[in-house]
Structures are given as structure tokens and as C-alpha cells.
Coordinates of C-alpha atoms and ligand atoms in Angstrom, one line a residue:
M1 CA 20.3 6.8 -7.0
A2 CA 19.0 9.6 -4.3
E3 CA 17.3 7.9 -2.1
R4 CA 13.8 10.3 -1.9
K5 CA 11.6 9.7 1.4
P6 CA 7.8 8.6 0.6
V7 CA 5.9 12.2 1.4
I8 CA 2.6 11.1 4.2
I9 CA -0.3 12.8 3.2
T10 CA -1.3 13.7 6.8
P11 CA -4.6 14.0 8.6
E12 CA -4.9 17.5 8.2
Q13 CA -4.1 17.6 4.3
L14 CA -6.8 15.4 4.4
E15 CA -9.2 17.1 6.3
E16 CA -8.3 20.4 4.3
Q17 CA -9.5 18.4 1.0
R18 CA -12.4 18.0 2.7
Q19 CA -13.0 21.3 3.4
Y20 CA -12.3 21.6 -0.2
M21 CA -15.7 19.3 -1.0
Q22 CA -18.0 21.3 1.6
E23 CA -16.6 24.5 -0.3
I24 CA -17.9 22.9 -4.4
L25 CA -21.5 22.1 -2.5
C26 CA -21.6 25.8 -2.3
L27 CA -20.9 26.5 -5.7
P28 CA -24.0 27.8 -8.5
Q29 CA -21.9 26.6 -11.3
R30 CA -20.4 22.7 -9.9
P31 CA -21.0 20.1 -12.0
K32 CA -23.6 17.6 -11.4
S33 CA -22.2 14.6 -12.8
Y34 CA -19.6 12.6 -13.6
F35 CA -17.6 9.9 -15.8
V36 CA -14.3 8.4 -15.4
V37 CA -12.6 6.4 -18.5
T38 CA -10.0 4.2 -17.1
Y39 CA -6.9 2.8 -19.3
G40 CA -4.2 0.1 -18.1
C41 CA -3.6 -1.8 -14.7
Q42 CA -5.3 -3.1 -11.9
M43 CA -3.9 0.1 -9.7
N44 CA -5.1 2.7 -12.7
A45 CA -8.9 1.0 -12.0
H46 CA -8.5 1.3 -7.8
D47 CA -7.2 4.7 -8.6
S48 CA -10.5 5.2 -10.5
E49 CA -12.2 3.7 -7.9
I50 CA -11.0 6.7 -5.6
L51 CA -11.2 9.5 -8.2
A52 CA -15.6 8.2 -7.9
G53 CA -15.7 8.0 -4.1
M54 CA -14.2 11.7 -3.5
L55 CA -16.6 12.7 -6.7
R56 CA -19.8 11.3 -5.0
D57 CA -18.4 12.3 -1.0
M58 CA -19.0 16.0 -3.8
D59 CA -22.6 15.1 -3.9
M60 CA -21.9 14.0 -7.7
T61 CA -24.0 10.8 -9.5
E62 CA -22.3 8.6 -12.5
A63 CA -23.2 9.5 -15.2
P64 CA -24.7 6.3 -17.9
D65 CA -21.7 7.5 -20.1
R66 CA -19.2 10.3 -20.6
E67 CA -21.4 12.4 -23.0
Q68 CA -24.4 13.2 -20.6
A69 CA -21.5 13.7 -17.8
D70 CA -20.9 17.5 -16.9
F71 CA -17.4 16.2 -15.7
V72 CA -15.5 14.0 -17.5
I73 CA -11.4 12.5 -16.6
F74 CA -9.1 10.2 -17.7
N75 CA -7.4 8.3 -16.1
T76 CA -4.8 7.8 -18.3
C77 CA -1.6 5.0 -18.7
C78 CA 1.5 5.4 -20.1
V79 CA 3.0 2.1 -19.9
R80 CA 2.8 1.1 -24.5
D81 CA 2.3 4.1 -27.0
N82 CA -1.3 2.6 -28.1
A83 CA -2.8 3.7 -24.6
E84 CA -1.6 6.7 -24.8
R85 CA -2.8 7.7 -28.1
R86 CA -6.5 5.9 -27.3
A87 CA -6.5 8.3 -24.2
L88 CA -5.7 11.5 -26.7
G89 CA -7.9 10.2 -28.8
N90 CA -10.7 10.0 -27.1
V91 CA -9.9 12.9 -24.7
T92 CA -10.2 15.0 -28.6
W93 CA -13.6 13.2 -29.2
L94 CA -15.0 14.9 -26.4
K95 CA -13.7 18.0 -27.5
E96 CA -17.2 18.3 -29.9
V97 CA -19.1 16.7 -27.1
R98 CA -18.7 20.2 -25.9
K99 CA -20.1 21.6 -28.2
R100 CA -23.4 20.5 -27.3
N101 CA -23.2 21.0 -23.4
P102 CA -20.5 24.0 -23.0
N103 CA -20.3 23.3 -18.5
L104 CA -18.7 20.0 -19.4
I105 CA -15.4 20.1 -17.6
I106 CA -12.8 17.8 -18.9
A107 CA -10.1 16.4 -17.0
V108 CA -6.7 14.5 -17.7
C109 CA -4.9 12.3 -14.8
G110 CA -2.9 9.6 -13.9
C111 CA 0.7 8.0 -15.5
M112 CA 0.6 9.8 -18.5
I113 CA 0.5 13.2 -17.3
Q114 CA 3.2 12.1 -15.0
Q115 CA 5.9 11.7 -17.7
P116 CA 8.3 14.9 -18.3
G117 CA 7.3 17.4 -20.6
M118 CA 3.3 16.4 -21.1
A119 CA 2.0 18.9 -18.6
E120 CA 3.6 21.3 -21.6
K121 CA 1.9 19.9 -24.4
I122 CA -1.3 20.1 -22.8
L123 CA -1.6 23.8 -22.4
K124 CA -0.4 24.0 -26.2
Q125 CA -2.0 21.4 -27.6
Y126 CA -5.0 20.2 -25.7
R127 CA -6.3 23.9 -25.0
F128 CA -9.8 22.3 -24.0
I129 CA -8.3 19.8 -21.2
D130 CA -10.0 22.1 -17.9
L131 CA -8.1 20.2 -15.5
A132 CA -4.8 17.9 -16.0
F133 CA -3.0 16.7 -13.0
G134 CA -0.9 13.5 -12.1
T135 CA -0.3 10.6 -10.1
S136 CA 1.0 12.1 -7.0
N137 CA -2.0 14.2 -7.0
L138 CA -4.5 12.1 -6.9
Y139 CA -5.8 12.4 -3.4
K140 CA -6.3 16.4 -4.3
L141 CA -8.7 15.8 -6.6
P142 CA -11.3 18.5 -4.3
E143 CA -8.6 21.8 -4.6
L144 CA -8.1 21.1 -8.1
L145 CA -11.6 21.0 -9.2
C146 CA -12.4 23.9 -6.8
R147 CA -9.8 25.9 -8.6
T148 CA -10.5 24.5 -11.7
L149 CA -14.6 25.8 -11.2
N150 CA -13.1 29.3 -10.3
S151 CA -10.6 30.0 -13.0
D152 CA -11.9 30.4 -16.8
R153 CA -7.6 29.4 -17.6
A154 CA -6.5 25.5 -17.8
V155 CA -5.6 24.3 -13.8
V156 CA -2.0 21.7 -14.7
V157 CA -0.5 20.6 -11.7
V158 CA 2.3 17.8 -12.1
E159 CA 4.2 17.2 -8.6
D160 CA 6.9 14.7 -8.1
E161 CA 6.5 13.5 -4.7
D162 CA 6.2 10.2 -3.8
T163 CA 3.4 10.5 -1.6
I164 CA 0.8 7.9 0.2
A165 CA -2.9 8.7 0.9
E166 CA -4.2 6.9 4.0
D167 CA -8.6 6.8 4.2
L168 CA -9.0 8.5 0.7
P169 CA -12.9 7.9 -0.3
V170 CA -13.8 4.4 -2.4
K171 CA -16.2 4.0 -4.5
R172 CA -16.1 0.2 -5.1
L173 CA -17.1 -1.2 -8.6
R174 CA -18.1 -4.5 -7.2
N175 CA -19.1 -5.3 -3.4
D176 CA -17.8 -8.8 -3.4
A177 CA -14.3 -8.6 -4.7
A178 CA -12.3 -5.4 -3.7
Y179 CA -8.9 -4.2 -4.6
I180 CA -6.1 -3.6 -1.7
T181 CA -2.8 -1.0 -2.6
I182 CA -0.3 -2.7 -0.6
M183 CA 2.4 -0.8 -2.3
Y184 CA 3.1 2.4 -4.9
G185 CA 5.7 2.9 -7.3
C186 CA 8.7 1.0 -8.3
D187 CA 12.6 0.6 -8.4
N188 CA 13.7 -1.8 -10.3
F189 CA 14.4 0.1 -13.8
C190 CA 13.4 -2.6 -16.5
S191 CA 15.2 -0.7 -19.3
Y192 CA 12.1 -0.5 -21.8
C193 CA 9.5 0.8 -18.3
I194 CA 8.5 3.9 -18.0
V195 CA 6.9 2.8 -14.9
P196 CA 9.0 4.2 -12.3
Y197 CA 9.9 7.4 -14.1
V198 CA 5.7 8.0 -13.3
R199 CA 4.4 6.4 -10.7
G200 CA 8.2 7.1 -8.5
R201 CA 9.6 5.3 -5.9
E202 CA 9.1 2.2 -3.9
R203 CA 6.7 3.0 -1.5
S204 CA 4.8 0.7 1.1
R205 CA 1.5 1.2 3.2
E206 CA 2.2 0.1 6.7
M207 CA 0.8 -3.3 7.3
E208 CA -1.6 -2.0 10.3
A209 CA -3.3 -0.2 7.6
I210 CA -3.9 -2.5 5.3
L211 CA -4.6 -5.3 7.8
A212 CA -7.6 -2.7 9.0
E213 CA -9.0 -2.4 5.7
A214 CA -8.8 -6.3 4.8
Q215 CA -11.0 -6.7 7.8
Q216 CA -13.3 -4.0 7.1
L217 CA -14.2 -5.3 3.9
K218 CA -14.1 -8.5 5.3
D219 CA -16.6 -7.3 7.4
S220 CA -18.7 -5.4 4.9
G221 CA -18.9 -8.7 3.0
V222 CA -16.3 -9.1 0.4
K223 CA -15.6 -12.8 -0.8
E224 CA -12.7 -11.9 -2.7
I225 CA -9.5 -8.9 -2.2
M226 CA -6.9 -8.7 -4.8
L227 CA -3.6 -7.0 -3.4
L228 CA -1.8 -4.5 -5.5
G229 CA 1.4 -3.4 -6.7
Q230 CA 4.1 -3.0 -9.5
N231 CA 6.5 -5.2 -7.3
V232 CA 4.0 -7.1 -3.7
N233 CA 7.1 -9.3 -3.5
S234 CA 9.2 -7.1 -2.7
Y235 CA 6.5 -4.8 -0.3
G236 CA 8.1 -4.2 3.2
K237 CA 11.3 -2.4 1.9
G238 CA 11.8 1.0 3.9
L239 CA 9.1 -0.1 6.5
E240 CA 10.3 -0.4 10.3
G241 CA 11.2 -3.8 10.8
H242 CA 11.5 -7.4 9.3
V243 CA 8.5 -6.9 7.0
T244 CA 7.9 -9.2 4.2
F245 CA 5.0 -9.6 1.9
A246 CA 4.5 -13.7 3.2
E247 CA 4.5 -12.1 6.4
L248 CA 1.7 -9.7 4.9
L249 CA -0.3 -13.0 3.1
R250 CA 0.3 -15.0 6.5
K251 CA -1.8 -12.6 8.5
L252 CA -4.5 -12.4 5.2
D253 CA -4.8 -16.0 5.3
K254 CA -5.6 -15.8 9.1
M255 CA -8.2 -13.2 8.6
G256 CA -10.8 -15.3 6.6
I257 CA -11.2 -14.0 3.6
P258 CA -12.2 -16.6 1.5
R259 CA -10.3 -15.5 -1.4
I260 CA -7.1 -13.4 -1.3
R261 CA -5.0 -12.8 -4.7
F262 CA -2.3 -10.7 -5.6
M263 CA -0.7 -8.0 -8.8
T264 CA 2.5 -8.2 -10.0
S265 CA 5.2 -10.1 -8.7
H266 CA 8.8 -9.9 -10.1
P267 CA 10.4 -12.9 -10.8
K268 CA 13.9 -11.9 -8.2
D269 CA 12.1 -11.3 -5.7
L270 CA 9.3 -14.1 -5.5
S271 CA 11.6 -16.3 -2.1
D272 CA 11.2 -19.3 -0.9
E273 CA 9.2 -18.2 1.9
L274 CA 6.1 -16.9 0.1
I275 CA 6.3 -20.1 -2.2
E276 CA 5.6 -21.7 1.1
V277 CA 3.1 -19.8 3.1
M278 CA 1.4 -20.1 -0.4
G279 CA 1.7 -24.0 -0.1
K280 CA 0.2 -23.9 3.0
S281 CA -2.2 -21.3 3.1
K282 CA -6.2 -22.0 2.8
H283 CA -7.3 -18.8 1.3
I284 CA -4.5 -17.3 -1.2
L285 CA -5.5 -18.8 -4.4
P286 CA -3.3 -21.2 -6.3
Q287 CA -2.2 -18.9 -8.7
F288 CA 0.0 -16.9 -9.6
H289 CA 0.9 -13.7 -12.5
L290 CA 4.7 -13.9 -13.2
P291 CA 6.1 -11.5 -15.8
V292 CA 8.8 -13.4 -18.0
Q293 CA 9.5 -10.6 -20.4
A294 CA 11.6 -12.7 -22.9
G295 CA 12.9 -16.2 -22.7
N296 CA 16.4 -15.3 -23.9
D297 CA 19.6 -14.9 -20.8
E298 CA 20.8 -12.0 -23.2
I299 CA 17.4 -10.1 -24.1
L300 CA 16.7 -10.7 -20.2
R301 CA 20.3 -8.8 -19.5
Q302 CA 19.4 -5.2 -21.3
M303 CA 16.2 -5.8 -19.9
N304 CA 18.2 -5.6 -16.9
R305 CA 15.6 -8.0 -15.9
R306 CA 18.3 -9.3 -13.8
Y307 CA 17.3 -13.1 -13.7
T308 CA 18.2 -15.5 -16.5
R309 CA 15.6 -18.2 -17.7
E310 CA 17.3 -20.7 -15.6
Q311 CA 16.5 -18.8 -12.2
Y312 CA 12.6 -18.3 -14.0
L313 CA 12.1 -21.9 -14.9
N314 CA 13.1 -22.5 -11.0
R315 CA 10.6 -20.1 -9.2
V316 CA 8.3 -22.0 -11.6
R317 CA 9.5 -25.6 -10.1
T318 CA 9.4 -24.4 -7.0
L319 CA 6.1 -23.4 -7.3
R320 CA 4.3 -26.2 -9.6
A321 CA 6.5 -28.2 -6.7
A322 CA 4.5 -26.1 -3.6
V323 CA 0.7 -26.2 -5.3
P324 CA -0.2 -28.4 -7.5
G325 CA -2.1 -26.9 -10.3
I326 CA -1.4 -23.6 -9.9
G327 CA -2.3 -21.4 -12.6
L328 CA 0.4 -19.9 -13.9
T329 CA 0.5 -16.5 -16.6
T330 CA 3.0 -14.6 -18.1
D331 CA 3.6 -11.1 -19.6
I332 CA 5.5 -11.2 -22.6
I333 CA 7.4 -8.6 -24.9
V334 CA 8.5 -9.0 -28.8
G335 CA 11.0 -7.5 -30.5
F336 CA 13.1 -5.7 -27.5
P337 CA 15.3 -3.7 -29.2
G338 CA 18.1 -6.2 -31.0
E339 CA 16.1 -9.1 -30.9
T340 CA 17.1 -11.8 -33.4
E341 CA 15.6 -14.1 -34.3
E342 CA 17.0 -16.6 -32.6
Q343 CA 16.1 -15.1 -29.5
F344 CA 12.6 -15.4 -29.9
Q345 CA 12.7 -18.0 -30.3
D346 CA 14.1 -18.3 -27.0
T347 CA 11.2 -17.4 -26.0
M348 CA 8.6 -19.5 -27.9
S349 CA 10.6 -22.1 -26.1
L350 CA 10.3 -21.5 -23.1
V351 CA 6.5 -20.2 -23.3
K352 CA 6.0 -24.3 -24.6
E353 CA 8.2 -25.3 -21.5
V354 CA 6.1 -23.4 -18.7
G355 CA 3.0 -24.2 -20.5
Y356 CA 0.4 -20.9 -19.2
D357 CA -3.1 -20.7 -18.5
S358 CA -2.7 -17.0 -20.0
A359 CA -0.2 -14.7 -21.4
F360 CA -0.4 -10.9 -22.3
T361 CA 2.0 -10.4 -25.0
F362 CA 3.4 -6.7 -26.4
I363 CA 5.1 -5.6 -28.9
Y364 CA 8.2 -3.7 -27.4
S365 CA 7.4 0.4 -28.0
P366 CA 9.9 2.6 -27.2
R367 CA 9.0 5.1 -24.0
T368 CA 11.2 8.1 -24.2
G369 CA 13.2 8.7 -21.2
T370 CA 13.9 5.0 -20.8
K371 CA 16.6 3.4 -21.5
A372 CA 15.8 1.0 -24.2
A373 CA 14.3 3.5 -26.3
A374 CA 17.9 5.0 -26.8
M375 CA 19.1 2.2 -28.1
E376 CA 20.1 0.8 -31.6
N377 CA 18.8 -2.2 -33.8
Q378 CA 15.2 -1.1 -32.9
I379 CA 13.2 -4.0 -34.6
P380 CA 11.2 -3.0 -37.1
E381 CA 7.2 -3.6 -36.8
D382 CA 6.6 -5.8 -39.4
V383 CA 9.2 -8.0 -37.9
A384 CA 8.0 -7.5 -34.7
T385 CA 4.3 -7.7 -35.3
D386 CA 5.3 -11.3 -37.3
R387 CA 6.7 -12.8 -34.4
I388 CA 4.3 -11.6 -31.6
Q389 CA 1.6 -13.5 -33.7
R390 CA 3.6 -16.4 -34.2
L391 CA 3.6 -16.6 -30.2
I392 CA 0.2 -16.0 -30.0
A393 CA -0.7 -18.6 -32.1
L394 CA 1.5 -21.2 -30.0
Q395 CA 0.6 -19.6 -26.6
D396 CA -3.2 -20.3 -28.0
E397 CA -1.8 -24.0 -28.6
C398 CA -0.5 -24.1 -25.0
Q399 CA -3.4 -22.6 -23.5
K400 CA -5.4 -25.4 -24.3
Q401 CA -2.9 -28.3 -23.6
A402 CA -3.3 -26.6 -19.8
M403 CA -7.3 -25.8 -19.9
G404 CA -7.3 -29.9 -20.4
R405 CA -6.1 -30.5 -16.5
F406 CA -9.0 -28.9 -15.3
V407 CA -11.8 -31.1 -17.1
G408 CA -13.0 -33.4 -14.2
M409 CA -11.7 -31.0 -11.6
E410 CA -14.0 -29.6 -8.9
E411 CA -13.5 -26.0 -8.5
E412 CA -15.3 -22.8 -6.9
V413 CA -16.3 -20.1 -8.8
L414 CA -17.3 -16.2 -8.0
V415 CA -20.1 -15.4 -10.0
E416 CA -19.5 -12.3 -12.0
G417 CA -22.4 -11.8 -13.9
L418 CA -24.4 -13.1 -16.6
S419 CA -23.3 -14.9 -19.9
R420 CA -22.5 -13.5 -22.8
R421 CA -23.6 -15.8 -24.4
S422 CA -27.0 -17.2 -22.7
N423 CA -29.5 -16.0 -20.5
T424 CA -29.3 -19.2 -18.1
A425 CA -25.6 -19.4 -17.6
V426 CA -23.0 -17.4 -15.9
S427 CA -19.7 -17.0 -15.8
G428 CA -16.7 -16.1 -13.2
K429 CA -12.9 -17.5 -11.9
G430 CA -12.0 -20.2 -10.6
R431 CA -9.6 -20.3 -8.0
H432 CA -6.8 -21.7 -10.7
G433 CA -8.0 -18.3 -12.4
V434 CA -9.7 -19.0 -15.0
S435 CA -12.9 -17.9 -16.6
I436 CA -15.6 -20.8 -15.7
T437 CA -19.4 -20.9 -17.1
L438 CA -21.9 -22.6 -15.3
P439 CA -25.5 -22.5 -15.3
G440 CA -27.3 -20.0 -13.3
S441 CA -29.2 -16.8 -12.8
E442 CA -28.6 -13.5 -11.2
A443 CA -28.9 -14.7 -8.1
D444 CA -25.7 -16.0 -8.3
I445 CA -23.7 -13.1 -8.8
G446 CA -21.4 -12.1 -6.0
Q447 CA -21.7 -15.6 -4.1
I448 CA -19.0 -18.9 -4.2
V449 CA -20.8 -22.1 -5.9
R450 CA -19.1 -25.7 -6.2
V451 CA -18.4 -27.0 -9.8
R452 CA -17.2 -30.0 -11.6
V453 CA -16.1 -28.6 -14.6
T454 CA -17.3 -30.6 -17.8
E455 CA -15.6 -29.1 -21.2
I456 CA -13.8 -26.8 -22.3
K457 CA -15.3 -24.6 -25.3
N458 CA -13.9 -21.3 -27.3
N459 CA -11.1 -21.3 -24.5
T460 CA -13.4 -21.6 -21.8
L461 CA -14.1 -24.0 -19.0
M462 CA -18.0 -25.3 -18.9
A463 CA -18.8 -26.5 -15.7
E464 CA -22.0 -28.4 -13.8
R465 CA -23.2 -27.4 -10.5
I466 CA -22.2 -29.9 -7.7
Ligands
LIG501 N1 6.8 -1.8 -24.3 C1 5.9 -2.9 -24.0 N2 5.5 -3.4 -23.4 C2 5.5 -2.9 -22.3 N3 5.3 -2.7 -20.9 C3 6.0 -2.0 -19.8 N4 6.9 -1.9 -20.8 C4 6.5 -2.5 -22.2 C5 7.1 -1.3 -23.5 N5 8.2 -0.2 -23.3 C6 4.5 -4.8 -20.6 C7 5.5 -5.5 -19.9 C8 4.9 -5.5 -18.6 C9 3.3 -5.1 -18.9 C10 2.8 -4.5 -17.3 O1 3.4 -4.1 -20.3 O2 5.5 -6.5 -20.3 O3 4.8 -6.3 -17.7
LIG502 FE1 8.2 -1.6 -14.9 FE2 10.0 -3.6 -14.4 FE3 9.0 -1.9 -12.4 FE4 7.2 -4.0 -13.6 S1 9.8 -4.3 -12.2 S2 7.0 -2.1 -13.1 S3 8.6 -3.8 -16.1 S4 10.3 -1.4 -14.7

């Protein structure tokens, strides 16, 4: 693979975008309100916060829903087929809304657009889309919107560049918890995965920039930060000097932000150093999302995961020894090409052996351009569906058992909102990453509350205040 250097967006390029913002403010046909529709992972959720930040700085207000907005932007995902279909279905539905609001501007951005051939498809099959751009052009929204407003043809821009843009405006979803991207892209090329093709080569932000952002968030009262990257464990690769994720965590831990989390980790890059830092830290939460994908060595090899079942289990044991009671979650794919019933049973036994607090389970979805999509022995849908149902049932059982360890335990909950079931109860996440419901009111939202877990009800933990 040819070496590709990250493209750092310069302050001059950002200034240019600010000028486009000014230019838009002078256009009589400019949209006054916006709505951002987000699909996919936390990375996308954070990209949407940046889109919203730029739109806010163009003097647009957030509409209560997509039907009342002048500008609707879909930030898409393409990691599985259903994410893509849902996005395209919803975009098409908006065509009807435009009959009522002829000035409506429809934009589509993100991973889906970055796929080879998608831009042409949009131009041909989805003629009602006004603007489409890929993941590397996010920072150019002001310029692209300006071009759209001044043109009666669709603006479609996809560049194959690995950009890093600092200091973009951001309108955060929450005041108490915030995302910080620490690295972009992925170099792992797991054989089923489209991400390396649509998010580009792995690149890390400078540590100083991350620390400055964290400090600013702390000063504004944020209680929890979530560090984001496709593979946060390989943070620092390509930066000057010996920069590691463990080192970054050590520095952030000292800053004194009450809660630090991160996502996502690749088991092959999970170092002993990182586990040691977690064991000794005060503020890094005792939780770990460690996608296993499969429990069979041959399937793991075909997936190009570069670890064995035993190596994975070793990481789990080391984590549990260093951080007793740690909350473990995972991602699992069933029905990978060629997966036999016996190989699937290895996934089932691994799930039992680990005892995850929760697992995101997926049916393998072929993605054009990936190695696995060209493999023979694609698994029939009914077989894959049957396997995922058995896996979900097993995980449900294991989850109940795993939750048992919390009953009687003290926890700290960062309250997110009123409970869905009662208006005298609130809920949020404990330090281990599990949802907890406790008595409370709106005044608790955004606060960290100490509780004791009393029981498990419908798969959530119930607690009393202490
Ligand atoms: N099919 C099914 N699941 C996939 N994932 C990634 N690519 C695919 C695919 N082609 C899952 C993996 C990953 C999670 C984010 O999505 O489990 O960890
Ligand atoms: Fe995809 Fe593998 Fe990279 Fe995760 S590590 S984003 S599954 S290629």
C-alpha cells in the first residue's frame, strides 16, 4: 500500500471557509433553518455536531424536525447494507416534503458518499439531491453550500484525501458530556469492512490539540469526555516522537475531568501499558468496548483480524485482573462467508466464557470493494438470521448474569434524562457503562449522583440514592 500523508487543513483554508459563511449571509435565497439527520457511529454523531456548528455560524437555526427545515443534511453510514438503504429511503421521502417547500435544500454527506461510484449514482438516480460530499470535505460545507445556492445544478464533491481540520465550529449535543476525535481513518482492512475505504488512512491529531480541547471542555464544566477513533489503541502512529494512546490517557487523567471513556479498540493493539494505565487511573472509567467479531480462529484469520481467540481471551483476563469488575462490551458478526455451524458455536462459547455486559450483534453484510464480498460460500440469509437469533438469546442470558455483580454495589451515575417509564425517576450511565435508573427529577440532569444498585428490572439496573 502506498504511503499517504495526512493533509492538514491550514488556518488560511479555514479563513477562506469563514469568508464563504459571510458570503452566504448576504444571499437572499439562503436557508434560515436546518436539520441534521445522523446515521451510524459516534464518529458520525460528532461530525454532525460540527456540521451543526458551521450551520449555526451561518446564522441558521435548528428546526424542530426535518419537515420544517429549509436545509436538511443527511450524514450517512455505509458500514452495513441496512444503514445505506435507510438513508436513501429517507432522503427519497424528503422529495415529497419539497413539494410543500420548494426552497428546501437536500444534502447528503458522509461515508456513503465516499464509496467508489456513489457520486455518479447520486447524479443519475437521485436527481432531487442538491448537494453531496464525502467525509474528507466536511470542513468545506460553507463553500459547498454557497456553490449550491448559486447554482441550479447538483453540487457533488468527493475527494480522496486524508484531511485533519482543527478548530472547526461545533454545536455539541450535550453540555455535560462531549466527544473528542483523537484519530481518523483506519489501516486495518478487516476483510468485511468498508471503513478504510470511506474514512481513509489512519491519522492522529497532535496531542497538544487534543489536550487543549479537553482543557477547554473541562473549563466549560463538561463532566465526561469520550475519545473517538476507529482504532484508538493505535493513536500516535505517524506522529513525531513516541506518542501512544496510553500516554495520552495518562495526561488526560491528570487533568481532572471526572470521567474519561474511549471508543473503539482493536484487540491486537491493546497494549499492557494501556491496561496498566487504566488500572492506576482515577478518571478513566472501568469499561472497555473490545470488538471480538468471531470466536473461531479460522474465521478470525479470514476476517484479517490478526489475533486468535486465545490472544483475545488473554486481553480480557489481563483487563479484568487490572480493573476488577470492568464493564466489557463487544461487536460480533455472524454469517461471515464460509462460517460453519461448528465455527459459529465457537462464537457462542466465547460469548459464554467472557460474559459481556452487552454485545452489538450483526449479520454479515457484503460491502462492494471489500475482500470478503468476493469470497465464495456467502451464507444464506435464513441461516444467518437463525444464528443471530440464537446468539442474541444467549447474550441476553449472559447479560442478566453479568448484571448480577452490580446488585448491592455503589455506583456513580451521570444523569442523562428523565426515565422513559416514570417522571419521578431519572437514568444515566454508571462508571462501568451500564444504564442505571434512580429516583430523581429534571434538576439532576447533567449531575453525577452516587447510588447503590438495588435490583435488576427489565435488563436495567435500579438504584437508590446515597
Ligand atoms: N457486515 C456486518 N457487520 C459489520 N461491521 C463492520 N462491517 C460489517 C459488515 N460488512 C460491524 C463490526 C464492527 C461494527 C462497527 O460493525 O462488528 O465492529
Ligand atoms: Fe473496520 Fe477493522 Fe478498521 Fe474496525 S478495525 S474500522 S472493523 S477495518
